Amino acid sequence: MASRLAACEACRKAKVACDHKRPACTRCASNDRAGICIYRTTPFKRRRVSSSTPVQSPSRLPPAQPSFTARSNPYPNPGFLGSSSHVAIFNEISPQDYHASDTYHASEDMTMLMQSQSTGENILLIQGADVLRQLLNTFPLAAMKDFVTFWLETGANLALAEPFTEKCTENMTRLFTSFSQEDNWHLAYAQRLTQNSREPLQFNSTSDMESFSAQFLDQKFRWESLGIFLSAVSRAAIDISFFPPLFKTEKDQFMLRKLSTKLSDLALDIAFSLDCLNDLQLVLQYENFIVHTHVDGDQSYHSWSRLGNVVSSMFALGYHENVEKTKPPIPTFLAELRKTAWATTYSADKNVAIFLGRPPRMSKRFCHFQVPLTPTSSEQVSNTSHVEDEVIRWKIDTPICYRSGIRWATLCSALKEDVLELLRSKQRDNFNQKASIIRQKAETQWAHLPPRFHLSGTLKECSGDAFERDLLGSIRLDQLHVLFLLQLSFLDTLTEPDPSILDISDQMLSLVVDAILLRDQLVNSGIGLVWKIAHFGLPAAGIILLSMLKQHRTLTEARSSWSKTILNLGIFVAQVQVGSIVRRGDPNYALVSKATQTIERFLDSIHREGIQSPTQLPPHLGENGDWATFFGQDVCDFETDFWENLAYHPSLLASDPTLPAI
């Protein structure tokens, strides 16, 4: 006697015949409802409701709640296990050394435990389904797709998810075809996404990008795919301030950004709960971190902790090792994706560590240094005797694209790590020699970079498009930042800047001010405008203000005119004050506004009284004044405390009678 087959949920609710085909029955497939063709795990088993459990209102809790296994294995996924782990030792034991009967097999008790984990509801899944319904009921899906497409047409993209952004966007409207007539359509879709996300991503040495992508598109759409699309929506809502099909006011723009970010977070959390790390999940994890730097701010603990999670996943997947020597061999496109993931995470780790003054989490001493190839290039990184000797050769026709920017940022980050180690070194015996080696590497890297990547003149004089102009500016800022940090390491105190670091600071500030003035003619090529200001502009401005306040005679002789520098500082203050860069309520407002107030107070003082020389200051506030003790923090720290301390410099206090004297 044939066993009884259950109809799918859509056919069961409609009370029509179902042919039980999987993954979608014929009726659902022909009606463009394959996305909600879900088969229940235990269709003929009634749920028991405990008498002690309060019955919730149907309006508050959907009657059909999806359930899924948080993970199919009771043991956690161990991920990559390196040469120092116990696995490396046990792998040396030959199978002949022990009896086959001693091999471990799962017991019946363990099998029952695994089955018992599949019962009950999962709160993350229900939350994800609810936010999905709220988002799509508030903002039309077709309009969101057009919104992301418009954003992509400007030249912007997600730096790491670039190969998948457009694919995931196109497939959104194919997946969500019909749901308005179903009460619990959001729960059905959530369950389908979860089922798909459980499936491992298959590939072999001959796989290509199309066959790999097909595993998470169309009816195989996953939470990771949805998260990538939502990350693009969030980023577009940050870059584009007016898009009538979706929003006309700041309130609606903020609501779109909030909902898309929240659902992206839940998509990532649900994917994590399945305990099956994969390449697509890592891509989403990194892009989610970038979104939070925009939403929560660059100083936010939430952003910093999410970067730490990306680093943890990177190590757990083993992508800090040489991905080209993976066994069995992986396809070229996937090796490049993994190298890109390592490179951009490594670069972000170094820059965030410098910005926050915290220890970096990734060290190239424990990683295989690797950078991605560009679409039309075949450059290789040649490691000679040690990873510190990495040298990259660029082809003359290397395209200006995201991966080129990531390659350059990674090379600069390696030098920044060397500078950080130099700053932390307790031994100053070989300091000058080590610093000279770092400087030589920086100059060699710049010389090897194709001439078309060298910014000649100002950003305004650059003849490229918006993306190219922004990328060339970012590349130059990264180069200057390496030299800035290196020169900073020679200073015993922040109050004693020398002419070399002043010249570098002037160049950095000028470039950042150009980016501010040309912001409508630039497209985010990987480094946003606010990050340019916070990471490059503010440290440069801080050094310049310190030198002006200190007024060493050697500096005034070397720099006969401060007019251009003062003009750049004035432009920076004016742009912040009118709200063109950050506005009250923005995540980075506190940092930028505090620095702006100090710069403004300084500009007011020099316009009223002129720059005082050391001989004009009171004796106790001269070159050896006690105000220098306020700068006892690390020489790389230019956060809010720096600007608060600088605001109490005696010269600035004298210009504002409302402030207390020191």
PDB file of C-alpha atoms in Angstrom, residues 174-389:
ATOM      1  CA  ARG A 174      11.870  36.628  -9.234  1.00  0.00           C
ATOM      2  CA  LEU A 175      11.682  35.135  -5.765  1.00  0.00           C
ATOM      3  CA  PHE A 176       8.949  37.280  -4.239  1.00  0.00           C
ATOM      4  CA  THR A 177       6.391  36.910  -7.013  1.00  0.00           C
ATOM      5  CA  SER A 178       3.101  36.502  -5.172  1.00  0.00           C
ATOM      6  CA  PHE A 179       2.463  36.851  -1.483  1.00  0.00           C
ATOM      7  CA  SER A 180      -0.265  39.404  -0.905  1.00  0.00           C
ATOM      8  CA  GLN A 181      -3.070  36.791  -0.778  1.00  0.00           C
ATOM      9  CA  GLU A 182      -1.316  34.601   1.776  1.00  0.00           C
ATOM     10  CA  ASP A 183      -1.673  35.447   5.460  1.00  0.00           C
ATOM     11  CA  ASN A 184       1.642  33.856   6.386  1.00  0.00           C
ATOM     12  CA  TRP A 185       3.589  34.408   3.209  1.00  0.00           C
ATOM     13  CA  HIS A 186       6.474  35.906   5.184  1.00  0.00           C
ATOM     14  CA  LEU A 187       6.795  32.777   7.311  1.00  0.00           C
ATOM     15  CA  ALA A 188       6.715  30.556   4.250  1.00  0.00           C
ATOM     16  CA  TYR A 189       9.464  32.555   2.583  1.00  0.00           C
ATOM     17  CA  ALA A 190      11.532  32.595   5.771  1.00  0.00           C
ATOM     18  CA  GLN A 191      11.318  28.809   5.985  1.00  0.00           C
ATOM     19  CA  ARG A 192      12.285  28.434   2.328  1.00  0.00           C
ATOM     20  CA  LEU A 193      15.273  30.747   2.773  1.00  0.00           C
ATOM     21  CA  THR A 194      16.346  28.745   5.802  1.00  0.00           C
ATOM     22  CA  GLN A 195      16.044  25.425   4.014  1.00  0.00           C
ATOM     23  CA  ASN A 196      18.179  26.759   1.181  1.00  0.00           C
ATOM     24  CA  SER A 197      20.747  28.215   3.572  1.00  0.00           C
ATOM     25  CA  ARG A 198      21.305  24.775   5.085  1.00  0.00           C
ATOM     26  CA  GLU A 199      22.559  23.445   1.770  1.00  0.00           C
ATOM     27  CA  PRO A 200      26.358  23.500   1.361  1.00  0.00           C
ATOM     28  CA  LEU A 201      27.773  25.439  -1.587  1.00  0.00           C
ATOM     29  CA  GLN A 202      29.241  22.848  -3.973  1.00  0.00           C
ATOM     30  CA  PHE A 203      32.117  23.479  -6.377  1.00  0.00           C
ATOM     31  CA  ASN A 204      35.121  21.802  -7.950  1.00  0.00           C
ATOM     32  CA  SER A 205      38.226  22.867  -9.826  1.00  0.00           C
ATOM     33  CA  THR A 206      36.265  23.360 -13.072  1.00  0.00           C
ATOM     34  CA  SER A 207      33.384  25.366 -11.593  1.00  0.00           C
ATOM     35  CA  ASP A 208      32.748  28.889 -12.834  1.00  0.00           C
ATOM     36  CA  MET A 209      31.065  31.927 -11.334  1.00  0.00           C
ATOM     37  CA  GLU A 210      27.719  31.181 -13.011  1.00  0.00           C
ATOM     38  CA  SER A 211      27.401  27.633 -11.699  1.00  0.00           C
ATOM     39  CA  PHE A 212      28.519  28.736  -8.242  1.00  0.00           C
ATOM     40  CA  SER A 213      26.040  31.641  -8.139  1.00  0.00           C
ATOM     41  CA  ALA A 214      23.178  29.435  -9.322  1.00  0.00           C
ATOM     42  CA  GLN A 215      23.262  27.721  -5.918  1.00  0.00           C
ATOM     43  CA  PHE A 216      21.963  30.818  -4.130  1.00  0.00           C
ATOM     44  CA  LEU A 217      19.768  32.501  -6.755  1.00  0.00           C
ATOM     45  CA  ASP A 218      16.210  32.032  -8.092  1.00  0.00           C
ATOM     46  CA  GLN A 219      14.388  29.361  -6.080  1.00  0.00           C
ATOM     47  CA  LYS A 220      17.619  28.577  -4.204  1.00  0.00           C
ATOM     48  CA  PHE A 221      17.745  32.075  -2.729  1.00  0.00           C
ATOM     49  CA  ARG A 222      19.294  32.049   0.758  1.00  0.00           C
ATOM     50  CA  TRP A 223      19.403  34.343   3.756  1.00  0.00           C
ATOM     51  CA  GLU A 224      22.918  35.297   2.665  1.00  0.00           C
ATOM     52  CA  SER A 225      21.626  36.362  -0.764  1.00  0.00           C
ATOM     53  CA  LEU A 226      18.888  38.438   0.850  1.00  0.00           C
ATOM     54  CA  GLY A 227      21.448  39.997   3.208  1.00  0.00           C
ATOM     55  CA  ILE A 228      23.670  41.090   0.334  1.00  0.00           C
ATOM     56  CA  PHE A 229      20.735  42.783  -1.399  1.00  0.00           C
ATOM     57  CA  LEU A 230      19.711  44.514   1.830  1.00  0.00           C
ATOM     58  CA  SER A 231      23.281  45.687   2.431  1.00  0.00           C
ATOM     59  CA  ALA A 232      23.148  47.306  -1.002  1.00  0.00           C
ATOM     60  CA  VAL A 233      19.812  48.944  -0.108  1.00  0.00           C
ATOM     61  CA  SER A 234      21.304  50.351   3.108  1.00  0.00           C
ATOM     62  CA  ARG A 235      24.390  51.679   1.356  1.00  0.00           C
ATOM     63  CA  ALA A 236      22.300  53.224  -1.417  1.00  0.00           C
ATOM     64  CA  ALA A 237      20.044  54.885   1.176  1.00  0.00           C
ATOM     65  CA  ILE A 238      23.170  56.476   2.664  1.00  0.00           C
ATOM     66  CA  ASP A 239      24.620  57.700  -0.647  1.00  0.00           C
ATOM     67  CA  ILE A 240      21.374  58.816  -2.358  1.00  0.00           C
ATOM     68  CA  SER A 241      19.301  61.396  -0.519  1.00  0.00           C
ATOM     69  CA  PHE A 242      16.276  61.589  -2.838  1.00  0.00           C
ATOM     70  CA  PHE A 243      14.476  58.776  -4.660  1.00  0.00           C
ATOM     71  CA  PRO A 244      10.733  59.511  -5.028  1.00  0.00           C
ATOM     72  CA  PRO A 245       9.566  55.907  -5.682  1.00  0.00           C
ATOM     73  CA  LEU A 246      10.811  55.031  -2.181  1.00  0.00           C
ATOM     74  CA  PHE A 247      11.299  58.202  -0.139  1.00  0.00           C
ATOM     75  CA  LYS A 248      11.044  61.952  -0.426  1.00  0.00           C
ATOM     76  CA  THR A 249      11.794  62.919   3.152  1.00  0.00           C
ATOM     77  CA  GLU A 250      14.651  62.239   5.543  1.00  0.00           C
ATOM     78  CA  LYS A 251      12.253  60.377   7.818  1.00  0.00           C
ATOM     79  CA  ASP A 252      11.340  57.848   5.124  1.00  0.00           C
ATOM     80  CA  GLN A 253      14.976  57.573   4.054  1.00  0.00           C
ATOM     81  CA  PHE A 254      15.953  56.788   7.640  1.00  0.00           C
ATOM     82  CA  MET A 255      13.149  54.218   7.941  1.00  0.00           C
ATOM     83  CA  LEU A 256      14.322  52.404   4.796  1.00  0.00           C
ATOM     84  CA  ARG A 257      17.895  52.357   6.049  1.00  0.00           C
ATOM     85  CA  LYS A 258      16.803  51.161   9.489  1.00  0.00           C
ATOM     86  CA  LEU A 259      14.587  48.312   8.230  1.00  0.00           C
ATOM     87  CA  SER A 260      17.043  47.099   5.597  1.00  0.00           C
ATOM     88  CA  THR A 261      19.908  47.140   8.103  1.00  0.00           C
ATOM     89  CA  LYS A 262      17.840  45.317  10.736  1.00  0.00           C
ATOM     90  CA  LEU A 263      16.786  42.591   8.304  1.00  0.00           C
ATOM     91  CA  SER A 264      20.364  42.274   7.050  1.00  0.00           C
ATOM     92  CA  ASP A 265      21.449  41.717  10.668  1.00  0.00           C
ATOM     93  CA  LEU A 266      18.789  39.052  11.151  1.00  0.00           C
ATOM     94  CA  ALA A 267      19.690  37.369   7.864  1.00  0.00           C
ATOM     95  CA  LEU A 268      23.278  37.117   9.043  1.00  0.00           C
ATOM     96  CA  ASP A 269      22.256  35.877  12.505  1.00  0.00           C
ATOM     97  CA  ILE A 270      20.025  33.157  11.064  1.00  0.00           C
ATOM     98  CA  ALA A 271      22.778  32.038   8.692  1.00  0.00           C
ATOM     99  CA  PHE A 272      25.193  31.875  11.632  1.00  0.00           C
ATOM    100  CA  SER A 273      22.751  29.835  13.698  1.00  0.00           C
ATOM    101  CA  LEU A 274      22.878  27.087  11.084  1.00  0.00           C
ATOM    102  CA  ASP A 275      26.585  26.592  11.884  1.00  0.00           C
ATOM    103  CA  CYS A 276      27.740  26.156   8.306  1.00  0.00           C
ATOM    104  CA  LEU A 277      30.375  28.744   7.457  1.00  0.00           C
ATOM    105  CA  ASN A 278      30.840  29.381   3.744  1.00  0.00           C
ATOM    106  CA  ASP A 279      32.186  31.958   1.316  1.00  0.00           C
ATOM    107  CA  LEU A 280      28.876  33.728   0.787  1.00  0.00           C
ATOM    108  CA  GLN A 281      28.332  34.069   4.537  1.00  0.00           C
ATOM    109  CA  LEU A 282      31.765  35.648   4.954  1.00  0.00           C
ATOM    110  CA  VAL A 283      31.015  38.114   2.153  1.00  0.00           C
ATOM    111  CA  LEU A 284      27.758  39.123   3.839  1.00  0.00           C
ATOM    112  CA  GLN A 285      29.501  39.385   7.207  1.00  0.00           C
ATOM    113  CA  TYR A 286      32.058  41.866   5.876  1.00  0.00           C
ATOM    114  CA  GLU A 287      29.487  43.989   4.034  1.00  0.00           C
ATOM    115  CA  ASN A 288      27.309  44.009   7.156  1.00  0.00           C
ATOM    116  CA  PHE A 289      30.276  45.397   9.104  1.00  0.00           C
ATOM    117  CA  ILE A 290      30.723  48.179   6.531  1.00  0.00           C
ATOM    118  CA  VAL A 291      27.018  49.048   6.745  1.00  0.00           C
ATOM    119  CA  HIS A 292      27.304  49.393  10.520  1.00  0.00           C
ATOM    120  CA  THR A 293      30.261  51.782  10.216  1.00  0.00           C
ATOM    121  CA  HIS A 294      27.853  54.071   8.335  1.00  0.00           C
ATOM    122  CA  VAL A 295      24.833  53.430  10.559  1.00  0.00           C
ATOM    123  CA  ASP A 296      26.483  53.238  14.006  1.00  0.00           C
ATOM    124  CA  GLY A 297      29.622  55.272  13.328  1.00  0.00           C
ATOM    125  CA  ASP A 298      33.321  54.507  12.962  1.00  0.00           C
ATOM    126  CA  GLN A 299      33.881  54.819  16.722  1.00  0.00           C
ATOM    127  CA  SER A 300      30.988  52.538  17.662  1.00  0.00           C
ATOM    128  CA  TYR A 301      31.699  49.415  19.679  1.00  0.00           C
ATOM    129  CA  HIS A 302      29.122  47.569  17.564  1.00  0.00           C
ATOM    130  CA  SER A 303      31.083  48.277  14.392  1.00  0.00           C
ATOM    131  CA  TRP A 304      34.374  47.340  16.015  1.00  0.00           C
ATOM    132  CA  SER A 305      33.013  44.062  17.399  1.00  0.00           C
ATOM    133  CA  ARG A 306      31.542  43.130  14.018  1.00  0.00           C
ATOM    134  CA  LEU A 307      34.950  43.564  12.434  1.00  0.00           C
ATOM    135  CA  GLY A 308      36.296  41.210  15.082  1.00  0.00           C
ATOM    136  CA  ASN A 309      33.674  38.668  14.070  1.00  0.00           C
ATOM    137  CA  VAL A 310      34.755  38.956  10.442  1.00  0.00           C
ATOM    138  CA  VAL A 311      38.356  38.273  11.472  1.00  0.00           C
ATOM    139  CA  SER A 312      37.228  35.268  13.531  1.00  0.00           C
ATOM    140  CA  SER A 313      35.336  33.805  10.576  1.00  0.00           C
ATOM    141  CA  MET A 314      38.329  34.443   8.330  1.00  0.00           C
ATOM    142  CA  PHE A 315      40.559  32.381  10.606  1.00  0.00           C
ATOM    143  CA  ALA A 316      37.886  29.714  11.146  1.00  0.00           C
ATOM    144  CA  LEU A 317      37.606  29.228   7.382  1.00  0.00           C
ATOM    145  CA  GLY A 318      41.376  29.074   7.046  1.00  0.00           C
ATOM    146  CA  TYR A 319      41.595  31.857   4.470  1.00  0.00           C
ATOM    147  CA  HIS A 320      44.617  33.302   6.233  1.00  0.00           C
ATOM    148  CA  GLU A 321      46.537  30.402   4.695  1.00  0.00           C
ATOM    149  CA  ASN A 322      47.576  30.182   1.046  1.00  0.00           C
ATOM    150  CA  VAL A 323      44.189  29.705  -0.644  1.00  0.00           C
ATOM    151  CA  GLU A 324      45.810  28.750  -3.944  1.00  0.00           C
ATOM    152  CA  LYS A 325      47.210  25.595  -2.346  1.00  0.00           C
ATOM    153  CA  THR A 326      43.857  24.405  -1.025  1.00  0.00           C
ATOM    154  CA  LYS A 327      43.273  20.674  -1.400  1.00  0.00           C
ATOM    155  CA  PRO A 328      41.355  19.636  -3.378  1.00  0.00           C
ATOM    156  CA  PRO A 329      42.055  22.536  -5.774  1.00  0.00           C
ATOM    157  CA  ILE A 330      39.439  25.271  -5.971  1.00  0.00           C
ATOM    158  CA  PRO A 331      38.438  27.260  -9.079  1.00  0.00           C
ATOM    159  CA  THR A 332      40.335  30.444  -9.852  1.00  0.00           C
ATOM    160  CA  PHE A 333      37.387  32.789  -9.301  1.00  0.00           C
ATOM    161  CA  LEU A 334      36.846  31.396  -5.807  1.00  0.00           C
ATOM    162  CA  ALA A 335      40.532  31.672  -4.929  1.00  0.00           C
ATOM    163  CA  GLU A 336      40.426  35.331  -5.987  1.00  0.00           C
ATOM    164  CA  LEU A 337      37.292  35.923  -3.917  1.00  0.00           C
ATOM    165  CA  ARG A 338      38.970  34.439  -0.844  1.00  0.00           C
ATOM    166  CA  LYS A 339      42.137  36.467  -1.403  1.00  0.00           C
ATOM    167  CA  THR A 340      40.012  39.596  -1.760  1.00  0.00           C
ATOM    168  CA  ALA A 341      38.195  38.754   1.464  1.00  0.00           C
ATOM    169  CA  TRP A 342      41.477  38.311   3.324  1.00  0.00           C
ATOM    170  CA  ALA A 343      43.015  41.468   1.871  1.00  0.00           C
ATOM    171  CA  THR A 344      40.098  43.787   2.568  1.00  0.00           C
ATOM    172  CA  THR A 345      39.646  42.406   6.107  1.00  0.00           C
ATOM    173  CA  TYR A 346      43.354  42.778   6.822  1.00  0.00           C
ATOM    174  CA  SER A 347      43.312  46.360   5.547  1.00  0.00           C
ATOM    175  CA  ALA A 348      40.199  47.253   7.561  1.00  0.00           C
ATOM    176  CA  ASP A 349      41.729  45.736  10.687  1.00  0.00           C
ATOM    177  CA  LYS A 350      44.864  47.889  10.446  1.00  0.00           C
ATOM    178  CA  ASN A 351      43.079  51.147   9.679  1.00  0.00           C
ATOM    179  CA  VAL A 352      40.454  50.700  12.390  1.00  0.00           C
ATOM    180  CA  ALA A 353      43.175  49.759  14.905  1.00  0.00           C
ATOM    181  CA  ILE A 354      45.077  52.964  14.091  1.00  0.00           C
ATOM    182  CA  PHE A 355      41.928  55.086  14.133  1.00  0.00           C
ATOM    183  CA  LEU A 356      40.789  53.786  17.526  1.00  0.00           C
ATOM    184  CA  GLY A 357      44.247  53.336  19.019  1.00  0.00           C
ATOM    185  CA  ARG A 358      43.567  49.671  19.758  1.00  0.00           C
ATOM    186  CA  PRO A 359      45.676  46.576  19.019  1.00  0.00           C
ATOM    187  CA  PRO A 360      45.142  45.031  15.570  1.00  0.00           C
ATOM    188  CA  ARG A 361      43.607  41.567  15.493  1.00  0.00           C
ATOM    189  CA  MET A 362      45.361  40.252  12.378  1.00  0.00           C
ATOM    190  CA  SER A 363      49.104  39.958  11.992  1.00  0.00           C
ATOM    191  CA  LYS A 364      50.812  39.218   8.699  1.00  0.00           C
ATOM    192  CA  ARG A 365      53.345  37.218  10.705  1.00  0.00           C
ATOM    193  CA  PHE A 366      50.672  34.557  11.135  1.00  0.00           C
ATOM    194  CA  CYS A 367      49.076  34.899   7.706  1.00  0.00           C
ATOM    195  CA  HIS A 368      50.013  34.166   4.140  1.00  0.00           C
ATOM    196  CA  PHE A 369      50.201  37.640   2.614  1.00  0.00           C
ATOM    197  CA  GLN A 370      47.991  37.590  -0.480  1.00  0.00           C
ATOM    198  CA  VAL A 371      46.249  40.166  -2.614  1.00  0.00           C
ATOM    199  CA  PRO A 372      43.693  39.588  -5.389  1.00  0.00           C
ATOM    200  CA  LEU A 373      44.353  39.888  -9.089  1.00  0.00           C
ATOM    201  CA  THR A 374      42.475  42.504 -11.056  1.00  0.00           C
ATOM    202  CA  PRO A 375      40.062  41.349 -13.819  1.00  0.00           C
ATOM    203  CA  THR A 376      42.586  41.664 -16.671  1.00  0.00           C
ATOM    204  CA  SER A 377      45.877  41.271 -14.845  1.00  0.00           C
ATOM    205  CA  SER A 378      48.180  38.402 -13.991  1.00  0.00           C
ATOM    206  CA  GLU A 379      50.427  40.012 -11.395  1.00  0.00           C
ATOM    207  CA  GLN A 380      51.793  37.879  -8.641  1.00  0.00           C
ATOM    208  CA  VAL A 381      53.040  38.616  -5.168  1.00  0.00           C
ATOM    209  CA  SER A 382      56.553  37.247  -4.849  1.00  0.00           C
ATOM    210  CA  ASN A 383      57.618  36.371  -1.337  1.00  0.00           C
ATOM    211  CA  THR A 384      61.369  36.036  -1.105  1.00  0.00           C
ATOM    212  CA  SER A 385      62.817  35.032   2.240  1.00  0.00           C
ATOM    213  CA  HIS A 386      60.106  36.432   4.496  1.00  0.00           C
ATOM    214  CA  VAL A 387      56.597  37.797   4.332  1.00  0.00           C
ATOM    215  CA  GLU A 388      57.948  41.297   5.038  1.00  0.00           C
ATOM    216  CA  ASP A 389      59.622  41.255   1.634  1.00  0.00           C
TER     217      ASP A 389
END
